[in-house]
PDB file of C-alpha atoms in Angstrom:
ATOM      1  CA  UNK A   1      -4.044 111.125  14.534  1.00  0.00           C
ATOM      2  CA  UNK A   2      -7.227 114.490  15.381  1.00  0.00           C
ATOM      3  CA  UNK A   3      -9.015 112.216  18.526  1.00  0.00           C
ATOM      4  CA  UNK A   4      -6.317 112.305  20.291  1.00  0.00           C
ATOM      5  CA  UNK A   5      -4.827 108.970  19.820  1.00  0.00           C
ATOM      6  CA  UNK A   6      -1.002 107.841  18.982  1.00  0.00           C
ATOM      7  CA  UNK A   7      -1.897 104.990  16.317  1.00  0.00           C
ATOM      8  CA  UNK A   8       1.446 102.053  16.249  1.00  0.00           C
ATOM      9  CA  UNK A   9       1.918 100.570  13.180  1.00  0.00           C
ATOM     10  CA  UNK A  10       5.196  99.353  12.759  1.00  0.00           C
ATOM     11  CA  UNK A  11       8.369  99.045  15.553  1.00  0.00           C
ATOM     12  CA  UNK A  12      11.669  97.597  14.229  1.00  0.00           C
ATOM     13  CA  UNK A  13      11.964  94.291  16.417  1.00  0.00           C
ATOM     14  CA  UNK A  14       8.428  94.785  18.338  1.00  0.00           C
ATOM     15  CA  UNK A  15       5.532  93.346  16.531  1.00  0.00           C
ATOM     16  CA  UNK A  16       2.495  96.797  18.389  1.00  0.00           C
ATOM     17  CA  UNK A  17      -0.520  96.880  16.486  1.00  0.00           C
ATOM     18  CA  UNK A  18      -1.895  98.866  19.827  1.00  0.00           C
ATOM     19  CA  UNK A  19      -2.986 101.965  20.180  1.00  0.00           C
ATOM     20  CA  UNK A  20      -1.636 104.686  22.940  1.00  0.00           C
ATOM     21  CA  UNK A  21      -4.625 106.361  24.679  1.00  0.00           C
ATOM     22  CA  UNK A  22      -3.459 109.602  25.109  1.00  0.00           C
ATOM     23  CA  UNK A  23      -3.706 112.959  27.280  1.00  0.00           C
ATOM     24  CA  UNK A  24      -6.750 114.405  26.449  1.00  0.00           C
ATOM     25  CA  UNK A  25      -5.164 118.186  26.856  1.00  0.00           C
ATOM     26  CA  UNK A  26      -3.644 116.345  23.793  1.00  0.00           C
ATOM     27  CA  UNK A  27      -6.227 116.179  21.774  1.00  0.00           C
ATOM     28  CA  UNK A  28      -6.078 118.329  18.032  1.00  0.00           C
ATOM     29  CA  UNK A  29      -2.862 119.541  19.176  1.00  0.00           C
ATOM     30  CA  UNK A  30      -0.334 116.434  18.633  1.00  0.00           C
ATOM     31  CA  UNK A  31       1.445 116.482  15.632  1.00  0.00           C
ATOM     32  CA  UNK A  32       5.117 114.859  15.968  1.00  0.00           C
ATOM     33  CA  UNK A  33       7.975 116.496  15.245  1.00  0.00           C
ATOM     34  CA  UNK A  34      10.966 114.097  17.314  1.00  0.00           C
ATOM     35  CA  UNK A  35      10.408 110.588  18.465  1.00  0.00           C
ATOM     36  CA  UNK A  36      12.694 108.122  20.429  1.00  0.00           C
ATOM     37  CA  UNK A  37      12.391 104.780  21.977  1.00  0.00           C
ATOM     38  CA  UNK A  38      13.938 103.318  24.506  1.00  0.00           C
ATOM     39  CA  UNK A  39      16.957 100.064  23.699  1.00  0.00           C
ATOM     40  CA  UNK A  40      14.271  97.734  25.738  1.00  0.00           C
ATOM     41  CA  UNK A  41      11.181  99.180  24.339  1.00  0.00           C
ATOM     42  CA  UNK A  42      10.039 100.370  27.508  1.00  0.00           C
ATOM     43  CA  UNK A  43       9.346 104.400  26.839  1.00  0.00           C
ATOM     44  CA  UNK A  44       7.743 105.828  24.022  1.00  0.00           C
ATOM     45  CA  UNK A  45       9.512 109.531  23.837  1.00  0.00           C
ATOM     46  CA  UNK A  46       7.154 112.318  20.775  1.00  0.00           C
ATOM     47  CA  UNK A  47       7.578 115.929  20.182  1.00  0.00           C
ATOM     48  CA  UNK A  48       4.890 117.785  19.553  1.00  0.00           C
ATOM     49  CA  UNK A  49       4.863 120.729  17.182  1.00  0.00           C
ATOM     50  CA  UNK A  50       4.162 122.560  19.915  1.00  0.00           C
ATOM     51  CA  UNK A  51       7.638 121.206  21.153  1.00  0.00           C
ATOM     52  CA  UNK A  52       5.638 119.902  23.355  1.00  0.00           C
ATOM     53  CA  UNK A  53       7.536 116.498  25.286  1.00  0.00           C
ATOM     54  CA  UNK A  54       5.326 113.708  25.995  1.00  0.00           C
ATOM     55  CA  UNK A  55       6.994 110.124  28.151  1.00  0.00           C
ATOM     56  CA  UNK A  56       4.677 107.011  27.134  1.00  0.00           C
ATOM     57  CA  UNK A  57       4.506 104.074  28.727  1.00  0.00           C
ATOM     58  CA  UNK A  58       4.562 101.131  25.967  1.00  0.00           C
ATOM     59  CA  UNK A  59       3.867  97.784  28.651  1.00  0.00           C
ATOM     60  CA  UNK A  60       0.751 100.184  29.741  1.00  0.00           C
ATOM     61  CA  UNK A  61      -0.137 101.362  26.142  1.00  0.00           C
ATOM     62  CA  UNK A  62      -0.494 104.720  28.220  1.00  0.00           C
ATOM     63  CA  UNK A  63       0.906 108.247  28.901  1.00  0.00           C
ATOM     64  CA  UNK A  64       3.207 108.641  31.359  1.00  0.00           C
ATOM     65  CA  UNK A  65       4.980 112.106  31.243  1.00  0.00           C
ATOM     66  CA  UNK A  66       4.412 115.366  30.552  1.00  0.00           C
ATOM     67  CA  UNK A  67       8.121 116.839  30.121  1.00  0.00           C
ATOM     68  CA  UNK A  68       8.371 120.173  31.958  1.00  0.00           C
ATOM     69  CA  UNK A  69      10.759 121.792  28.868  1.00  0.00           C
ATOM     70  CA  UNK A  70      10.664 124.413  28.060  1.00  0.00           C
ATOM     71  CA  UNK A  71      12.154 125.468  24.840  1.00  0.00           C
ATOM     72  CA  UNK A  72      12.364 124.014  21.569  1.00  0.00           C
ATOM     73  CA  UNK A  73      14.038 120.505  21.031  1.00  0.00           C
ATOM     74  CA  UNK A  74      15.643 119.794  18.270  1.00  0.00           C
ATOM     75  CA  UNK A  75      17.530 115.741  19.022  1.00  0.00           C
ATOM     76  CA  UNK A  76      15.845 113.356  21.850  1.00  0.00           C
ATOM     77  CA  UNK A  77      17.772 110.236  23.250  1.00  0.00           C
ATOM     78  CA  UNK A  78      16.306 107.925  25.728  1.00  0.00           C
ATOM     79  CA  UNK A  79      19.182 105.670  26.976  1.00  0.00           C
ATOM     80  CA  UNK A  80      19.642 102.476  28.591  1.00  0.00           C
ATOM     81  CA  UNK A  81      19.875 103.476  32.079  1.00  0.00           C
ATOM     82  CA  UNK A  82      15.910 105.290  31.398  1.00  0.00           C
ATOM     83  CA  UNK A  83      17.348 108.505  31.067  1.00  0.00           C
ATOM     84  CA  UNK A  84      15.758 111.338  28.026  1.00  0.00           C
ATOM     85  CA  UNK A  85      18.076 113.697  26.655  1.00  0.00           C
ATOM     86  CA  UNK A  86      17.066 116.971  25.600  1.00  0.00           C
ATOM     87  CA  UNK A  87      18.962 119.042  23.700  1.00  0.00           C
ATOM     88  CA  UNK A  88      17.423 122.106  22.135  1.00  0.00           C
ATOM     89  CA  UNK A  89      17.291 124.715  19.772  1.00  0.00           C
ATOM     90  CA  UNK A  90      20.536 127.504  21.568  1.00  0.00           C
ATOM     91  CA  UNK A  91      21.904 123.403  21.872  1.00  0.00           C
ATOM     92  CA  UNK A  92      21.206 123.309  25.829  1.00  0.00           C
ATOM     93  CA  UNK A  93      21.394 119.429  26.814  1.00  0.00           C
ATOM     94  CA  UNK A  94      19.080 117.977  29.534  1.00  0.00           C
ATOM     95  CA  UNK A  95      19.022 114.933  30.144  1.00  0.00           C
ATOM     96  CA  UNK A  96      15.930 113.467  32.217  1.00  0.00           C
ATOM     97  CA  UNK A  97      15.827 110.720  34.370  1.00  0.00           C
ATOM     98  CA  UNK A  98      11.878 108.995  33.504  1.00  0.00           C
ATOM     99  CA  UNK A  99      12.246 106.502  36.154  1.00  0.00           C
ATOM    100  CA  UNK A 100      12.050 109.730  38.871  1.00  0.00           C
ATOM    101  CA  UNK A 101       9.942 112.479  36.085  1.00  0.00           C
ATOM    102  CA  UNK A 102      13.061 115.088  37.322  1.00  0.00           C
ATOM    103  CA  UNK A 103      16.368 116.246  35.473  1.00  0.00           C
ATOM    104  CA  UNK A 104      19.898 113.870  36.208  1.00  0.00           C
ATOM    105  CA  UNK A 105      21.651 116.320  38.904  1.00  0.00           C
ATOM    106  CA  UNK A 106      24.460 116.769  36.425  1.00  0.00           C
ATOM    107  CA  UNK A 107      21.298 118.367  34.068  1.00  0.00           C
ATOM    108  CA  UNK A 108      20.936 120.345  37.207  1.00  0.00           C
ATOM    109  CA  UNK A 109      24.867 121.663  37.400  1.00  0.00           C
ATOM    110  CA  UNK A 110      25.869 121.897  34.040  1.00  0.00           C
ATOM    111  CA  UNK A 111      22.743 121.542  31.572  1.00  0.00           C
ATOM    112  CA  UNK A 112      22.945 125.442  30.017  1.00  0.00           C
ATOM    113  CA  UNK A 113      26.297 125.975  30.302  1.00  0.00           C
ATOM    114  CA  UNK A 114      28.211 124.832  27.176  1.00  0.00           C
ATOM    115  CA  UNK A 115      31.108 126.532  26.552  1.00  0.00           C
ATOM    116  CA  UNK A 116      30.577 129.798  24.468  1.00  0.00           C
ATOM    117  CA  UNK A 117      32.285 129.388  21.761  1.00  0.00           C
ATOM    118  CA  UNK A 118      30.743 126.422  21.188  1.00  0.00           C
ATOM    119  CA  UNK A 119      27.092 127.912  21.626  1.00  0.00           C
ATOM    120  CA  UNK A 120      28.214 130.582  19.529  1.00  0.00           C
ATOM    121  CA  UNK A 121      28.191 128.655  16.284  1.00  0.00           C
ATOM    122  CA  UNK A 122      25.510 127.587  13.945  1.00  0.00           C
ATOM    123  CA  UNK A 123      25.441 123.892  15.298  1.00  0.00           C
ATOM    124  CA  UNK A 124      22.282 122.018  15.987  1.00  0.00           C
ATOM    125  CA  UNK A 125      22.622 118.228  17.426  1.00  0.00           C
ATOM    126  CA  UNK A 126      20.489 116.285  14.989  1.00  0.00           C
ATOM    127  CA  UNK A 127      22.060 112.730  16.626  1.00  0.00           C
ATOM    128  CA  UNK A 128      23.500 111.279  19.433  1.00  0.00           C
ATOM    129  CA  UNK A 129      25.290 107.826  20.485  1.00  0.00           C
ATOM    130  CA  UNK A 130      25.349 106.824  23.807  1.00  0.00           C
ATOM    131  CA  UNK A 131      28.715 105.698  24.042  1.00  0.00           C
ATOM    132  CA  UNK A 132      28.670 104.031  27.775  1.00  0.00           C
ATOM    133  CA  UNK A 133      26.396 105.360  30.759  1.00  0.00           C
ATOM    134  CA  UNK A 134      27.817 108.553  31.303  1.00  0.00           C
ATOM    135  CA  UNK A 135      29.787 109.239  27.487  1.00  0.00           C
ATOM    136  CA  UNK A 136      27.564 110.417  24.350  1.00  0.00           C
ATOM    137  CA  UNK A 137      28.212 110.663  21.320  1.00  0.00           C
ATOM    138  CA  UNK A 138      26.854 113.887  19.872  1.00  0.00           C
ATOM    139  CA  UNK A 139      26.434 114.614  16.092  1.00  0.00           C
ATOM    140  CA  UNK A 140      26.148 118.572  14.310  1.00  0.00           C
ATOM    141  CA  UNK A 141      25.760 119.320  10.817  1.00  0.00           C
ATOM    142  CA  UNK A 142      30.040 119.729  10.933  1.00  0.00           C
ATOM    143  CA  UNK A 143      31.152 118.986  14.400  1.00  0.00           C
ATOM    144  CA  UNK A 144      31.809 115.018  16.318  1.00  0.00           C
ATOM    145  CA  UNK A 145      31.264 116.341  19.937  1.00  0.00           C
ATOM    146  CA  UNK A 146      32.149 114.067  22.798  1.00  0.00           C
ATOM    147  CA  UNK A 147      30.294 114.238  26.432  1.00  0.00           C
ATOM    148  CA  UNK A 148      31.274 112.800  29.638  1.00  0.00           C
ATOM    149  CA  UNK A 149      29.054 113.535  32.327  1.00  0.00           C
ATOM    150  CA  UNK A 150      30.852 111.906  34.762  1.00  0.00           C
ATOM    151  CA  UNK A 151      33.356 115.037  34.250  1.00  0.00           C
ATOM    152  CA  UNK A 152      32.693 119.131  34.984  1.00  0.00           C
ATOM    153  CA  UNK A 153      32.406 121.195  31.469  1.00  0.00           C
ATOM    154  CA  UNK A 154      35.436 123.526  30.740  1.00  0.00           C
ATOM    155  CA  UNK A 155      34.823 127.620  29.502  1.00  0.00           C
ATOM    156  CA  UNK A 156      36.636 126.858  26.147  1.00  0.00           C
ATOM    157  CA  UNK A 157      35.933 123.931  24.476  1.00  0.00           C
ATOM    158  CA  UNK A 158      38.797 123.508  21.701  1.00  0.00           C
ATOM    159  CA  UNK A 159      38.744 122.313  18.339  1.00  0.00           C
ATOM    160  CA  UNK A 160      40.411 119.656  17.496  1.00  0.00           C
ATOM    161  CA  UNK A 161      41.772 119.977  12.990  1.00  0.00           C
ATOM    162  CA  UNK A 162      38.398 122.146  12.947  1.00  0.00           C
ATOM    163  CA  UNK A 163      36.423 119.043  13.147  1.00  0.00           C
ATOM    164  CA  UNK A 164      35.375 117.518  16.632  1.00  0.00           C
ATOM    165  CA  UNK A 165      34.631 119.545  20.171  1.00  0.00           C
ATOM    166  CA  UNK A 166      36.081 117.578  22.993  1.00  0.00           C
ATOM    167  CA  UNK A 167      34.580 117.910  25.921  1.00  0.00           C
ATOM    168  CA  UNK A 168      38.289 118.057  28.729  1.00  0.00           C
TER     169      UNK A 168
END
């Protein structure tokens, strides 16, 4: 709400009726655009209309981290490994380690180097499914993308039957 407090009324599989007290800086500007919760219900992440990204610790019901992301997130996802995946409006993929409040090593090396033929398309990612700790399936309006963070990203992505991009 506008009083600087996020009220959680109901979450699937979890009964929470407490308030998460937010940092005073968020007061008056916290209209939500995107939200995700970690599979273990420990982290709750919001993207506000000003594109700020906030991580809340549900065990303490307090704000944990103002993520240093400079962009316009189009998709966010918390993973089982306490990671936060942010996909930006330019289709950059960044993975943050929530526990250590930092970019993970894959993102530092590969995060903004997706294949040019993929980045040039109007093809926004709108959902992410974690297949295992290092593989993700990303959904766009037109394609499914397999991303393996244990492999380098190629300079050019190959399109299979005009339906999917495959990274390695």
